[in-house]
GROMACS .gro file of N, CA and C in nm:
model
  420
    1MET      N    1   0.174  -2.513   0.726
    1MET     CA    2   0.248  -2.487   0.599
    1MET      C    3   0.213  -2.394   0.469
    2MET      N    4   0.296  -2.339   0.412
    2MET     CA    5   0.262  -2.218   0.329
    2MET      C    6   0.292  -2.306   0.206
    3ILE      N    7   0.200  -2.230   0.082
    3ILE     CA    8   0.192  -2.292  -0.013
    3ILE      C    9   0.248  -2.171  -0.123
    4THR      N   10   0.355  -2.208  -0.205
    4THR     CA   11   0.408  -2.102  -0.307
    4THR      C   12   0.307  -2.044  -0.389
    5GLY      N   13   0.309  -1.936  -0.454
    5GLY     CA   14   0.218  -1.892  -0.543
    5GLY      C   15   0.230  -2.002  -0.690
    6LYS      N   16   0.332  -2.055  -0.688
    6LYS     CA   17   0.371  -2.103  -0.827
    6LYS      C   18   0.275  -2.262  -0.798
    7GLU      N   19   0.275  -2.302  -0.680
    7GLU     CA   20   0.169  -2.396  -0.678
    7GLU      C   21   0.031  -2.383  -0.685
    8LEU      N   22   0.001  -2.245  -0.653
    8LEU     CA   23  -0.131  -2.219  -0.675
    8LEU      C   24  -0.164  -2.191  -0.831
    9GLY      N   25  -0.085  -2.177  -0.891
    9GLY     CA   26  -0.078  -2.144  -1.031
    9GLY      C   27  -0.092  -2.005  -1.076
   10LEU      N   28  -0.038  -1.903  -0.979
   10LEU     CA   29  -0.034  -1.782  -1.009
   10LEU      C   30   0.118  -1.727  -1.044
   11HIS      N   31   0.105  -1.739  -1.190
   11HIS     CA   32   0.241  -1.696  -1.234
   11HIS      C   33   0.226  -1.557  -1.304
   12MET      N   34   0.296  -1.455  -1.178
   12MET     CA   35   0.273  -1.335  -1.238
   12MET      C   36   0.436  -1.279  -1.256
   13LYS      N   37   0.402  -1.185  -1.340
   13LYS     CA   38   0.550  -1.144  -1.395
   13LYS      C   39   0.564  -0.993  -1.326
   14ASP      N   40   0.731  -0.992  -1.283
   14ASP     CA   41   0.777  -0.863  -1.215
   14ASP      C   42   0.744  -0.737  -1.266
   15HIS      N   43   0.689  -0.661  -1.248
   15HIS     CA   44   0.661  -0.530  -1.348
   15HIS      C   45   0.706  -0.429  -1.225
   16SER      N   46   0.786  -0.453  -1.132
   16SER     CA   47   0.807  -0.358  -1.022
   16SER      C   48   0.916  -0.247  -1.070
   17ALA      N   49   0.971  -0.288  -1.170
   17ALA     CA   50   1.119  -0.164  -1.200
   17ALA      C   51   1.071  -0.009  -1.179
   18PRO      N   52   0.943  -0.001  -1.259
   18PRO     CA   53   0.932   0.141  -1.275
   18PRO      C   54   0.894   0.206  -1.127
   19LEU      N   55   0.808   0.116  -1.046
   19LEU     CA   56   0.766   0.144  -0.898
   19LEU      C   57   0.884   0.160  -0.832
   20VAL      N   58   0.983   0.071  -0.822
   20VAL     CA   59   1.133   0.068  -0.755
   20VAL      C   60   1.197   0.194  -0.797
   21GLU      N   61   1.190   0.236  -0.929
   21GLU     CA   62   1.267   0.369  -0.949
   21GLU      C   63   1.220   0.477  -0.872
   22LEU      N   64   1.075   0.484  -0.897
   22LEU     CA   65   1.011   0.599  -0.862
   22LEU      C   66   1.026   0.589  -0.675
   23LEU      N   67   1.022   0.490  -0.629
   23LEU     CA   68   1.024   0.496  -0.451
   23LEU      C   69   1.176   0.502  -0.421
   24GLN      N   70   1.311   0.481  -0.508
   24GLN     CA   71   1.415   0.540  -0.467
   24GLN      C   72   1.438   0.698  -0.489
   25LYS      N   73   1.330   0.747  -0.566
   25LYS     CA   74   1.378   0.914  -0.578
   25LYS      C   75   1.322   0.942  -0.454
   26HIS      N   76   1.196   0.907  -0.381
   26HIS     CA   77   1.124   0.983  -0.283
   26HIS      C   78   1.178   0.915  -0.157
   27ILE      N   79   1.258   0.789  -0.143
   27ILE     CA   80   1.282   0.742   0.010
   27ILE      C   81   1.399   0.680  -0.039
   28SER      N   82   1.491   0.719   0.082
   28SER     CA   83   1.630   0.650   0.064
   28SER      C   84   1.635   0.491   0.091
   29LEU      N   85   1.610   0.433   0.019
   29LEU     CA   86   1.636   0.256   0.019
   29LEU      C   87   1.727   0.218  -0.081
   30ASN      N   88   1.799   0.125  -0.027
   30ASN     CA   89   1.893   0.033  -0.137
   30ASN      C   90   1.813  -0.027  -0.218
   31LEU      N   91   1.859  -0.069  -0.352
   31LEU     CA   92   1.780  -0.133  -0.464
   31LEU      C   93   1.729  -0.299  -0.390
   32SER      N   94   1.761  -0.356  -0.320
   32SER     CA   95   1.692  -0.485  -0.231
   32SER      C   96   1.567  -0.429  -0.194
   33ARG      N   97   1.601  -0.347  -0.099
   33ARG     CA   98   1.473  -0.281  -0.014
   33ARG      C   99   1.376  -0.244  -0.097
   34ALA      N  100   1.388  -0.140  -0.166
   34ALA     CA  101   1.324  -0.056  -0.267
   34ALA      C  102   1.229  -0.168  -0.335
   35LYS      N  103   1.310  -0.274  -0.398
   35LYS     CA  104   1.239  -0.372  -0.470
   35LYS      C  105   1.137  -0.446  -0.397
   36CYS      N  106   1.168  -0.493  -0.281
   36CYS     CA  107   1.097  -0.567  -0.176
   36CYS      C  108   0.992  -0.491  -0.129
   37LEU      N  109   0.983  -0.343  -0.111
   37LEU     CA  110   0.877  -0.251  -0.099
   37LEU      C  111   0.775  -0.244  -0.228
   38GLY      N  112   0.836  -0.217  -0.344
   38GLY     CA  113   0.788  -0.242  -0.474
   38GLY      C  114   0.692  -0.380  -0.485
   39LEU      N  115   0.758  -0.472  -0.462
   39LEU     CA  116   0.691  -0.580  -0.484
   39LEU      C  117   0.562  -0.607  -0.388
   40PHE      N  118   0.600  -0.570  -0.273
   40PHE     CA  119   0.497  -0.560  -0.165
   40PHE      C  120   0.348  -0.490  -0.196
   41ILE      N  121   0.394  -0.355  -0.266
   41ILE     CA  122   0.257  -0.264  -0.296
   41ILE      C  123   0.211  -0.357  -0.419
   42ILE      N  124   0.272  -0.413  -0.493
   42ILE     CA  125   0.204  -0.434  -0.657
   42ILE      C  126   0.125  -0.567  -0.583
   43SER      N  127   0.177  -0.654  -0.473
   43SER     CA  128   0.100  -0.776  -0.434
   43SER      C  129  -0.025  -0.751  -0.361
   44MET      N  130  -0.022  -0.607  -0.294
   44MET     CA  131  -0.127  -0.557  -0.213
   44MET      C  132  -0.222  -0.549  -0.317
   45LEU      N  133  -0.214  -0.460  -0.419
   45LEU     CA  134  -0.277  -0.417  -0.526
   45LEU      C  135  -0.339  -0.538  -0.609
   46ASN      N  136  -0.277  -0.619  -0.624
   46ASN     CA  137  -0.317  -0.750  -0.701
   46ASN      C  138  -0.426  -0.861  -0.613
   47SER      N  139  -0.378  -0.844  -0.490
   47SER     CA  140  -0.468  -0.906  -0.425
   47SER      C  141  -0.570  -0.872  -0.327
   48MET      N  142  -0.546  -0.747  -0.290
   48MET     CA  143  -0.655  -0.677  -0.260
   48MET      C  144  -0.697  -0.699  -0.109
   49THR      N  145  -0.555  -0.750  -0.039
   49THR     CA  146  -0.565  -0.788   0.098
   49THR      C  147  -0.431  -0.757   0.171
   50VAL      N  148  -0.445  -0.737   0.291
   50VAL     CA  149  -0.300  -0.688   0.357
   50VAL      C  150  -0.279  -0.820   0.456
   51ASN      N  151  -0.302  -0.951   0.442
   51ASN     CA  152  -0.274  -1.057   0.520
   51ASN      C  153  -0.151  -1.104   0.436
   52MET      N  154  -0.051  -1.096   0.522
   52MET     CA  155   0.083  -1.120   0.511
   52MET      C  156   0.099  -1.261   0.453
   53SER      N  157   0.035  -1.377   0.483
   53SER     CA  158   0.057  -1.507   0.429
   53SER      C  159  -0.017  -1.512   0.269
   54LEU      N  160  -0.103  -1.431   0.260
   54LEU     CA  161  -0.166  -1.432   0.102
   54LEU      C  162  -0.094  -1.371   0.005
   55LEU      N  163  -0.052  -1.238   0.065
   55LEU     CA  164   0.036  -1.145   0.012
   55LEU      C  165   0.182  -1.238  -0.041
   56CYS      N  166   0.250  -1.292   0.044
   56CYS     CA  167   0.355  -1.322   0.023
   56CYS      C  168   0.341  -1.481  -0.091
   57ASN      N  169   0.225  -1.539  -0.050
   57ASN     CA  170   0.172  -1.633  -0.191
   57ASN      C  171   0.162  -1.603  -0.334
   58ARG      N  172   0.122  -1.456  -0.342
   58ARG     CA  173   0.104  -1.386  -0.480
   58ARG      C  174   0.246  -1.294  -0.508
   59MET      N  175   0.357  -1.300  -0.446
   59MET     CA  176   0.472  -1.251  -0.497
   59MET      C  177   0.485  -1.271  -0.635
   60PRO      N  178   0.527  -1.178  -0.698
   60PRO     CA  179   0.564  -1.229  -0.877
   60PRO      C  180   0.705  -1.280  -0.875
   61SER      N  181   0.756  -1.383  -0.833
   61SER     CA  182   0.900  -1.429  -0.864
   61SER      C  183   0.871  -1.585  -0.795
   62GLY      N  184   1.000  -1.621  -0.828
   62GLY     CA  185   0.999  -1.783  -0.804
   62GLY      C  186   1.027  -1.822  -0.647
   63ILE      N  187   1.032  -1.728  -0.566
   63ILE     CA  188   1.070  -1.722  -0.439
   63ILE      C  189   0.969  -1.799  -0.344
   64LYS      N  190   1.029  -1.876  -0.259
   64LYS     CA  191   0.913  -1.946  -0.176
   64LYS      C  192   0.791  -1.868  -0.091
   65ALA      N  193   0.697  -1.865  -0.065
   65ALA     CA  194   0.623  -1.804   0.015
   65ALA      C  195   0.666  -1.792   0.181
   66ALA      N  196   0.755  -1.876   0.207
   66ALA     CA  197   0.785  -1.855   0.348
   66ALA      C  198   0.914  -1.801   0.361
   67SER      N  199   1.003  -1.776   0.258
   67SER     CA  200   1.092  -1.690   0.245
   67SER      C  201   1.067  -1.555   0.249
   68TRP      N  202   0.950  -1.538   0.147
   68TRP     CA  203   0.930  -1.401   0.144
   68TRP      C  204   0.847  -1.338   0.263
   69TYR      N  205   0.784  -1.422   0.337
   69TYR     CA  206   0.700  -1.397   0.466
   69TYR      C  207   0.821  -1.372   0.558
   70ARG      N  208   0.915  -1.439   0.580
   70ARG     CA  209   1.021  -1.380   0.664
   70ARG      C  210   1.097  -1.262   0.639
   71ARG      N  211   1.121  -1.226   0.503
   71ARG     CA  212   1.166  -1.094   0.453
   71ARG      C  213   1.104  -1.007   0.479
   72MET      N  214   0.960  -1.007   0.439
   72MET     CA  215   0.870  -0.881   0.490
   72MET      C  216   0.849  -0.856   0.614
   73GLN      N  217   0.866  -0.955   0.711
   73GLN     CA  218   0.878  -0.938   0.873
   73GLN      C  219   0.985  -0.864   0.902
   74ARG      N  220   1.123  -0.911   0.813
   74ARG     CA  221   1.231  -0.821   0.882
   74ARG      C  222   1.230  -0.699   0.816
   75PHE      N  223   1.199  -0.684   0.685
   75PHE     CA  224   1.162  -0.550   0.620
   75PHE      C  225   1.069  -0.466   0.699
   76ILE      N  226   0.948  -0.499   0.764
   76ILE     CA  227   0.897  -0.410   0.843
   76ILE      C  228   0.935  -0.370   0.951
   77SER      N  229   1.010  -0.486   1.050
   77SER     CA  230   1.056  -0.423   1.166
   77SER      C  231   1.184  -0.336   1.151
   78GLU      N  232   1.266  -0.353   1.045
   78GLU     CA  233   1.354  -0.232   1.042
   78GLU      C  234   1.332  -0.133   0.954
   79ILE      N  235   1.237  -0.131   0.882
   79ILE     CA  236   1.238  -0.002   0.807
   79ILE      C  237   1.148   0.110   0.877
   80SER      N  238   1.179   0.234   0.882
   80SER     CA  239   1.114   0.316   0.939
   80SER      C  240   1.096   0.425   0.821
   81ILE      N  241   0.997   0.478   0.794
   81ILE     CA  242   0.922   0.592   0.716
   81ILE      C  243   0.842   0.679   0.817
   82SER      N  244   0.875   0.814   0.763
   82SER     CA  245   0.814   0.929   0.847
   82SER      C  246   0.672   0.920   0.811
   83TRP      N  247   0.577   0.915   0.897
   83TRP     CA  248   0.430   0.954   0.844
   83TRP      C  249   0.416   1.072   0.817
   84ARG      N  250   0.484   1.179   0.819
   84ARG     CA  251   0.467   1.333   0.783
   84ARG      C  252   0.532   1.324   0.621
   85VAL      N  253   0.631   1.232   0.605
   85VAL     CA  254   0.656   1.260   0.456
   85VAL      C  255   0.597   1.153   0.375
   86LEU      N  256   0.523   1.046   0.421
   86LEU     CA  257   0.467   0.975   0.332
   86LEU      C  258   0.326   1.009   0.270
   87PRO      N  259   0.261   1.091   0.284
   87PRO     CA  260   0.142   1.139   0.241
   87PRO      C  261   0.225   1.239   0.117
   88VAL      N  262   0.280   1.318   0.164
   88VAL     CA  263   0.329   1.407   0.084
   88VAL      C  264   0.427   1.343  -0.018
   89MET      N  265   0.475   1.251  -0.032
   89MET     CA  266   0.553   1.131  -0.116
   89MET      C  267   0.422   1.088  -0.210
   90LEU      N  268   0.335   1.030  -0.128
   90LEU     CA  269   0.225   0.959  -0.232
   90LEU      C  270   0.166   1.078  -0.330
   91VAL      N  271   0.137   1.197  -0.245
   91VAL     CA  272   0.063   1.307  -0.348
   91VAL      C  273   0.141   1.346  -0.474
   92MET      N  274   0.299   1.376  -0.436
   92MET     CA  275   0.369   1.391  -0.556
   92MET      C  276   0.404   1.287  -0.651
   93MET      N  277   0.379   1.174  -0.617
   93MET     CA  278   0.422   1.053  -0.691
   93MET      C  279   0.313   1.048  -0.793
   94THR      N  280   0.161   1.094  -0.745
   94THR     CA  281   0.061   1.074  -0.815
   94THR      C  282   0.066   1.196  -0.923
   95GLY      N  283   0.108   1.297  -0.907
   95GLY     CA  284   0.096   1.436  -0.952
   95GLY      C  285  -0.036   1.503  -0.919
   96PHE      N  286  -0.080   1.468  -0.818
   96PHE     CA  287  -0.199   1.550  -0.766
   96PHE      C  288  -0.158   1.685  -0.684
   97GLU      N  289  -0.080   1.721  -0.668
   97GLU     CA  290  -0.028   1.855  -0.623
   97GLU      C  291  -0.086   1.951  -0.694
   98GLN      N  292  -0.101   1.940  -0.828
   98GLN     CA  293  -0.131   2.079  -0.915
   98GLN      C  294  -0.305   2.047  -0.909
   99GLU      N  295  -0.376   1.967  -0.856
   99GLU     CA  296  -0.512   1.962  -0.844
   99GLU      C  297  -0.598   2.049  -0.750
  100GLN      N  298  -0.685   2.097  -0.768
  100GLN     CA  299  -0.772   2.157  -0.679
  100GLN      C  300  -0.885   2.109  -0.625
  101LYS      N  301  -0.934   1.984  -0.635
  101LYS     CA  302  -1.024   1.922  -0.594
  101LYS      C  303  -1.000   1.847  -0.474
  102TRP      N  304  -0.967   1.881  -0.357
  102TRP     CA  305  -0.941   1.837  -0.246
  102TRP      C  306  -1.007   1.836  -0.153
  103VAL      N  307  -1.066   1.745  -0.082
  103VAL     CA  308  -1.196   1.754   0.030
  103VAL      C  309  -1.121   1.705   0.155
  104LEU      N  310  -1.177   1.748   0.278
  104LEU     CA  311  -1.130   1.678   0.401
  104LEU      C  312  -1.233   1.596   0.472
  105CYS      N  313  -1.185   1.472   0.497
  105CYS     CA  314  -1.278   1.365   0.534
  105CYS      C  315  -1.265   1.322   0.673
  106LEU      N  316  -1.366   1.328   0.703
  106LEU     CA  317  -1.358   1.307   0.853
  106LEU      C  318  -1.420   1.145   0.914
  107ASP      N  319  -1.371   1.066   0.976
  107ASP     CA  320  -1.403   0.938   1.018
  107ASP      C  321  -1.370   0.912   1.169
  108ARG      N  322  -1.453   0.810   1.217
  108ARG     CA  323  -1.453   0.787   1.358
  108ARG      C  324  -1.466   0.671   1.371
  109THR      N  325  -1.371   0.580   1.438
  109THR     CA  326  -1.407   0.399   1.476
  109THR      C  327  -1.360   0.361   1.588
  110ASN      N  328  -1.440   0.273   1.634
  110ASN     CA  329  -1.386   0.212   1.780
  110ASN      C  330  -1.347   0.101   1.771
  111TRP      N  331  -1.244   0.077   1.817
  111TRP     CA  332  -1.160  -0.081   1.835
  111TRP      C  333  -1.163  -0.123   1.971
  112LYS      N  334  -1.160  -0.232   1.984
  112LYS     CA  335  -1.146  -0.296   2.121
  112LYS      C  336  -1.013  -0.381   2.129
  113PHE      N  337  -0.926  -0.351   2.219
  113PHE     CA  338  -0.809  -0.402   2.244
  113PHE      C  339  -0.829  -0.442   2.414
  114ALA      N  340  -0.806  -0.575   2.394
  114ALA     CA  341  -0.821  -0.625   2.529
  114ALA      C  342  -0.960  -0.600   2.575
  115TYR      N  343  -0.940  -0.515   2.695
  115TYR     CA  344  -1.071  -0.477   2.782
  115TYR      C  345  -1.098  -0.323   2.749
  116TYR      N  346  -1.036  -0.286   2.683
  116TYR     CA  347  -1.021  -0.132   2.682
  116TYR      C  348  -1.085  -0.134   2.519
  117MET      N  349  -1.201  -0.022   2.524
  117MET     CA  350  -1.257   0.038   2.416
  117MET      C  351  -1.168   0.158   2.361
  118THR      N  352  -1.117   0.170   2.255
  118THR     CA  353  -1.029   0.283   2.191
  118THR      C  354  -1.121   0.357   2.087
  119ILE      N  355  -1.118   0.479   2.091
  119ILE     CA  356  -1.174   0.552   1.974
  119ILE      C  357  -1.084   0.619   1.876
  120PHE      N  358  -1.068   0.592   1.764
  120PHE     CA  359  -0.961   0.679   1.688
  120PHE      C  360  -1.072   0.751   1.608
  121HIS      N  361  -1.015   0.908   1.591
  121HIS     CA  362  -1.086   0.991   1.497
  121HIS      C  363  -0.958   1.037   1.395
  122PHE      N  364  -1.021   1.008   1.239
  122PHE     CA  365  -0.908   1.015   1.149
  122PHE      C  366  -0.958   1.146   1.080
  123ILE      N  367  -0.875   1.261   1.047
  123ILE     CA  368  -0.876   1.350   0.959
  123ILE      C  369  -0.794   1.334   0.826
  124ILE      N  370  -0.881   1.305   0.710
  124ILE     CA  371  -0.792   1.281   0.612
  124ILE      C  372  -0.823   1.363   0.476
  125PHE      N  373  -0.743   1.434   0.395
  125PHE     CA  374  -0.745   1.501   0.273
  125PHE      C  375  -0.771   1.380   0.167
  126GLY      N  376  -0.853   1.427   0.094
  126GLY     CA  377  -0.879   1.304  -0.018
  126GLY      C  378  -0.894   1.387  -0.159
  127TYR      N  379  -0.903   1.330  -0.236
  127TYR     CA  380  -0.888   1.388  -0.378
  127TYR      C  381  -1.026   1.336  -0.447
  128TRP      N  382  -1.097   1.466  -0.480
  128TRP     CA  383  -1.231   1.432  -0.557
  128TRP      C  384  -1.220   1.442  -0.704
  129ASN      N  385  -1.286   1.298  -0.729
  129ASN     CA  386  -1.273   1.312  -0.893
  129ASN      C  387  -1.377   1.200  -0.957
  130ILE      N  388  -1.478   1.240  -0.972
  130ILE     CA  389  -1.581   1.160  -1.021
  130ILE      C  390  -1.610   1.224  -1.169
  131LYS      N  391  -1.599   1.107  -1.266
  131LYS     CA  392  -1.637   1.185  -1.395
  131LYS      C  393  -1.750   1.270  -1.420
  132ASP      N  394  -1.747   1.403  -1.465
  132ASP     CA  395  -1.829   1.464  -1.474
  132ASP      C  396  -1.939   1.487  -1.352
  133ASN      N  397  -1.943   1.423  -1.265
  133ASN     CA  398  -1.988   1.430  -1.136
  133ASN      C  399  -2.154   1.366  -1.174
  134SER      N  400  -2.188   1.316  -1.268
  134SER     CA  401  -2.335   1.274  -1.308
  134SER      C  402  -2.382   1.181  -1.202
  135CYS      N  403  -2.318   1.105  -1.132
  135CYS     CA  404  -2.366   1.019  -1.029
  135CYS      C  405  -2.412   1.080  -0.899
  136ILE      N  406  -2.411   1.215  -0.885
  136ILE     CA  407  -2.434   1.311  -0.747
  136ILE      C  408  -2.546   1.389  -0.812
  137GLN      N  409  -2.664   1.370  -0.699
  137GLN     CA  410  -2.785   1.448  -0.717
  137GLN      C  411  -2.737   1.581  -0.649
  138ARG      N  412  -2.779   1.682  -0.726
  138ARG     CA  413  -2.765   1.799  -0.693
  138ARG      C  414  -2.905   1.875  -0.657
  139THR      N  415  -2.870   1.928  -0.532
  139THR     CA  416  -2.978   1.997  -0.465
  139THR      C  417  -2.979   2.167  -0.439
  140ASN      N  418  -3.076   2.230  -0.436
  140ASN     CA  419  -3.057   2.371  -0.445
  140ASN      C  420  -3.086   2.424  -0.317
   0.00000   0.00000   0.00000
């Protein structure tokens, strides 16, 4: 049984309008889909999780969590966003394209799928910004 956010006392307001407008500029989505994605992003940021049940309980609207869950399942199964376009869009949305403080991040992780061990290598561009770099010990 799913519990609604209202039953948990989570009365969040819907502040998704600016995000929805920004998403529609960069992704060709109708208003309903853009709002769904915007609320999903806001819910992830507020709850600090990617667990669908928890996210749907924290959606800032009066809709039941079970309805949000089905809506998000349909959204994820039907939407296709280019993984090549997504990083560029995120950089453009944040305004970081003018910055010079980019770093290359490397990561390796092992995941076990059934009987198979899979090794993933990630190469990611990151943005470096620590206020005046005072927490970094400099060595010569």
